[in-house]
PDB file of C-alpha atoms in Angstrom:
ATOM      1  CA  LEU A   1    -149.206 -97.768 -73.876  1.00  0.00           C
ATOM      2  CA  GLY A   2    -147.809 -96.509 -70.562  1.00  0.00           C
ATOM      3  CA  PRO A   3    -144.166 -95.688 -69.830  1.00  0.00           C
ATOM      4  CA  GLY A   4    -142.942 -99.180 -70.794  1.00  0.00           C
ATOM      5  CA  GLY A   5    -144.618 -99.087 -74.182  1.00  0.00           C
ATOM      6  CA  ALA A   6    -143.294 -95.591 -74.764  1.00  0.00           C
ATOM      7  CA  GLY A   7    -139.795 -96.936 -74.158  1.00  0.00           C
ATOM      8  CA  LYS A   8    -140.246 -99.700 -76.721  1.00  0.00           C
ATOM      9  CA  LEU A   9    -141.694 -97.236 -79.231  1.00  0.00           C
ATOM     10  CA  ALA A  10    -138.796 -94.838 -78.655  1.00  0.00           C
ATOM     11  CA  GLY A  11    -136.369 -97.562 -79.681  1.00  0.00           C
ATOM     12  CA  MET A  12    -138.175 -97.946 -82.999  1.00  0.00           C
ATOM     13  CA  LEU A  13    -138.492 -94.194 -83.561  1.00  0.00           C
ATOM     14  CA  ALA A  14    -134.746 -93.936 -83.931  1.00  0.00           C
ATOM     15  CA  ASP A  15    -135.134 -95.622 -87.332  1.00  0.00           C
ATOM     16  CA  CYS A  16    -138.213 -93.676 -88.438  1.00  0.00           C
ATOM     17  CA  THR A  17    -136.523 -90.699 -90.029  1.00  0.00           C
ATOM     18  CA  ALA A  18    -139.446 -90.142 -92.457  1.00  0.00           C
ATOM     19  CA  LEU A  19    -142.190 -90.243 -89.791  1.00  0.00           C
ATOM     20  CA  ALA A  20    -144.391 -87.169 -90.282  1.00  0.00           C
ATOM     21  CA  HIS A  21    -147.353 -87.687 -87.913  1.00  0.00           C
ATOM     22  CA  LEU A  22    -147.352 -89.174 -84.401  1.00  0.00           C
ATOM     23  CA  ASN A  23    -150.451 -89.226 -82.195  1.00  0.00           C
ATOM     24  CA  LEU A  24    -149.958 -90.761 -78.764  1.00  0.00           C
ATOM     25  CA  SER A  25    -152.739 -88.926 -76.945  1.00  0.00           C
ATOM     26  CA  TYR A  26    -154.445 -90.626 -73.975  1.00  0.00           C
ATOM     27  CA  ASN A  27    -151.642 -93.131 -73.409  1.00  0.00           C
ATOM     28  CA  VAL A  28    -150.593 -92.290 -69.840  1.00  0.00           C
ATOM     29  CA  ILE A  29    -146.903 -92.300 -70.673  1.00  0.00           C
ATOM     30  CA  GLY A  30    -146.083 -90.025 -67.734  1.00  0.00           C
ATOM     31  CA  ILE A  31    -142.722 -88.442 -67.006  1.00  0.00           C
ATOM     32  CA  VAL A  32    -140.782 -91.676 -67.552  1.00  0.00           C
ATOM     33  CA  GLY A  33    -142.440 -92.292 -70.922  1.00  0.00           C
ATOM     34  CA  ALA A  34    -141.792 -88.702 -72.035  1.00  0.00           C
ATOM     35  CA  ASP A  35    -138.129 -89.122 -71.168  1.00  0.00           C
ATOM     36  CA  LYS A  36    -137.927 -92.320 -73.201  1.00  0.00           C
ATOM     37  CA  LEU A  37    -139.796 -90.819 -76.167  1.00  0.00           C
ATOM     38  CA  ALA A  38    -137.504 -87.804 -76.179  1.00  0.00           C
ATOM     39  CA  ARG A  39    -134.571 -90.129 -76.861  1.00  0.00           C
ATOM     40  CA  GLY A  40    -136.216 -91.504 -80.012  1.00  0.00           C
ATOM     41  CA  LEU A  41    -137.787 -88.326 -81.347  1.00  0.00           C
ATOM     42  CA  GLY A  42    -134.436 -86.707 -82.063  1.00  0.00           C
ATOM     43  CA  ASN A  43    -134.069 -88.767 -85.238  1.00  0.00           C
ATOM     44  CA  CYS A  44    -137.551 -87.936 -86.558  1.00  0.00           C
ATOM     45  CA  LYS A  45    -136.433 -85.020 -88.714  1.00  0.00           C
ATOM     46  CA  ALA A  46    -139.601 -85.109 -90.883  1.00  0.00           C
ATOM     47  CA  LEU A  47    -141.991 -85.018 -87.909  1.00  0.00           C
ATOM     48  CA  ALA A  48    -144.603 -82.352 -88.645  1.00  0.00           C
ATOM     49  CA  HIS A  49    -147.419 -83.278 -86.232  1.00  0.00           C
ATOM     50  CA  LEU A  50    -146.934 -84.449 -82.631  1.00  0.00           C
ATOM     51  CA  ASP A  51    -149.883 -85.031 -80.303  1.00  0.00           C
ATOM     52  CA  LEU A  52    -148.988 -86.054 -76.766  1.00  0.00           C
ATOM     53  CA  SER A  53    -152.108 -84.643 -75.139  1.00  0.00           C
ATOM     54  CA  ARG A  54    -153.476 -86.191 -71.938  1.00  0.00           C
ATOM     55  CA  ASN A  55    -150.372 -88.100 -70.937  1.00  0.00           C
ATOM     56  CA  ALA A  56    -149.551 -86.620 -67.512  1.00  0.00           C
ATOM     57  CA  ILE A  57    -145.975 -85.761 -68.477  1.00  0.00           C
ATOM     58  CA  GLY A  58    -145.808 -82.777 -66.115  1.00  0.00           C
ATOM     59  CA  ALA A  59    -143.063 -80.162 -66.147  1.00  0.00           C
ATOM     60  CA  PRO A  60    -140.231 -82.741 -66.020  1.00  0.00           C
ATOM     61  CA  GLY A  61    -141.578 -84.522 -69.104  1.00  0.00           C
ATOM     62  CA  ALA A  62    -142.034 -81.234 -70.958  1.00  0.00           C
ATOM     63  CA  GLU A  63    -138.478 -80.237 -70.101  1.00  0.00           C
ATOM     64  CA  ARG A  64    -137.104 -83.550 -71.396  1.00  0.00           C
ATOM     65  CA  LEU A  65    -139.101 -83.231 -74.623  1.00  0.00           C
ATOM     66  CA  ALA A  66    -137.950 -79.631 -75.025  1.00  0.00           C
ATOM     67  CA  GLY A  67    -134.399 -80.897 -75.158  1.00  0.00           C
ATOM     68  CA  VAL A  68    -135.132 -82.629 -78.459  1.00  0.00           C
ATOM     69  CA  LEU A  69    -138.053 -80.728 -80.014  1.00  0.00           C
ATOM     70  CA  GLY A  70    -135.761 -77.916 -81.124  1.00  0.00           C
ATOM     71  CA  THR A  71    -134.131 -80.369 -83.534  1.00  0.00           C
ATOM     72  CA  CYS A  72    -137.481 -81.192 -85.175  1.00  0.00           C
ATOM     73  CA  LYS A  73    -137.283 -78.452 -87.802  1.00  0.00           C
ATOM     74  CA  ALA A  74    -140.355 -79.719 -89.728  1.00  0.00           C
ATOM     75  CA  LEU A  75    -142.623 -79.651 -86.658  1.00  0.00           C
ATOM     76  CA  ALA A  76    -145.719 -77.616 -87.529  1.00  0.00           C
ATOM     77  CA  HIS A  77    -148.267 -78.845 -84.959  1.00  0.00           C
ATOM     78  CA  LEU A  78    -147.589 -79.632 -81.296  1.00  0.00           C
ATOM     79  CA  ASP A  79    -150.311 -80.648 -78.850  1.00  0.00           C
ATOM     80  CA  LEU A  80    -149.273 -80.986 -75.219  1.00  0.00           C
ATOM     81  CA  SER A  81    -152.663 -80.096 -73.752  1.00  0.00           C
ATOM     82  CA  ARG A  82    -153.877 -81.601 -70.464  1.00  0.00           C
ATOM     83  CA  ASN A  83    -150.461 -82.750 -69.284  1.00  0.00           C
ATOM     84  CA  GLU A  84    -150.086 -81.001 -65.923  1.00  0.00           C
ATOM     85  CA  ILE A  85    -147.294 -78.830 -67.355  1.00  0.00           C
ATOM     86  CA  SER A  86    -146.329 -75.964 -65.046  1.00  0.00           C
ATOM     87  CA  SER A  87    -144.815 -72.567 -65.767  1.00  0.00           C
ATOM     88  CA  ALA A  88    -141.327 -74.092 -65.560  1.00  0.00           C
ATOM     89  CA  GLY A  89    -142.128 -76.678 -68.223  1.00  0.00           C
ATOM     90  CA  ALA A  90    -143.725 -74.080 -70.505  1.00  0.00           C
ATOM     91  CA  ALA A  91    -140.737 -71.777 -70.069  1.00  0.00           C
ATOM     92  CA  ARG A  92    -138.349 -74.565 -71.089  1.00  0.00           C
ATOM     93  CA  LEU A  93    -140.466 -75.303 -74.179  1.00  0.00           C
ATOM     94  CA  ALA A  94    -140.430 -71.616 -75.110  1.00  0.00           C
ATOM     95  CA  GLU A  95    -136.629 -71.630 -74.990  1.00  0.00           C
ATOM     96  CA  VAL A  96    -136.428 -74.170 -77.831  1.00  0.00           C
ATOM     97  CA  LEU A  97    -139.613 -74.046 -79.887  1.00  0.00           C
ATOM     98  CA  TRP A  98    -138.459 -70.938 -81.758  1.00  0.00           C
ATOM     99  CA  GLN A  99    -136.020 -73.276 -83.516  1.00  0.00           C
ATOM    100  CA  CYS A 100    -138.947 -75.134 -85.113  1.00  0.00           C
ATOM    101  CA  GLU A 101    -139.167 -72.973 -88.217  1.00  0.00           C
ATOM    102  CA  ALA A 102    -142.387 -74.596 -89.507  1.00  0.00           C
ATOM    103  CA  LEU A 103    -144.250 -74.413 -86.181  1.00  0.00           C
ATOM    104  CA  ALA A 104    -147.706 -72.930 -86.715  1.00  0.00           C
ATOM    105  CA  HIS A 105    -149.791 -74.456 -83.893  1.00  0.00           C
ATOM    106  CA  VAL A 106    -149.007 -75.139 -80.228  1.00  0.00           C
ATOM    107  CA  ASN A 107    -151.689 -76.323 -77.811  1.00  0.00           C
ATOM    108  CA  LEU A 108    -150.824 -76.071 -74.131  1.00  0.00           C
ATOM    109  CA  GLY A 109    -154.449 -75.795 -73.030  1.00  0.00           C
ATOM    110  CA  TRP A 110    -155.579 -77.172 -69.683  1.00  0.00           C
ATOM    111  CA  ASN A 111    -152.121 -77.120 -68.121  1.00  0.00           C
ATOM    112  CA  ARG A 112    -150.851 -75.194 -65.099  1.00  0.00           C
ATOM    113  CA  VAL A 113    -148.865 -72.681 -67.104  1.00  0.00           C
ATOM    114  CA  GLY A 114    -150.166 -69.488 -65.498  1.00  0.00           C
ATOM    115  CA  ALA A 115    -149.068 -65.952 -66.308  1.00  0.00           C
ATOM    116  CA  VAL A 116    -145.380 -66.661 -65.647  1.00  0.00           C
ATOM    117  CA  GLY A 117    -145.215 -69.473 -68.216  1.00  0.00           C
ATOM    118  CA  ALA A 118    -147.297 -67.641 -70.783  1.00  0.00           C
TER     119      ALA A 118
END
């Protein structure tokens, strides 16, 4: 998929208000792709499961996603494992994920979170 494909998908996501499950693992979207996806995910109010594992989004990508994930009130499962997310990215996610009232599972395994981000 890559960053370009993520941008095209983000444009379509704006109209997918009933989308409940999105798995984009192993797509190498990177920071640019995460930024583009964040723009489309804001309209996915029914999104309950989001898997973006193994996409190399890093802390900047996590921070951009955090800006919109707080609006996804139905989000119950979030997998951001193996994305090179640092303590700063994890801290930004923590600032907004409490707003996801249905959130029951978060996977940040195999990132660079460390004790500060935990």
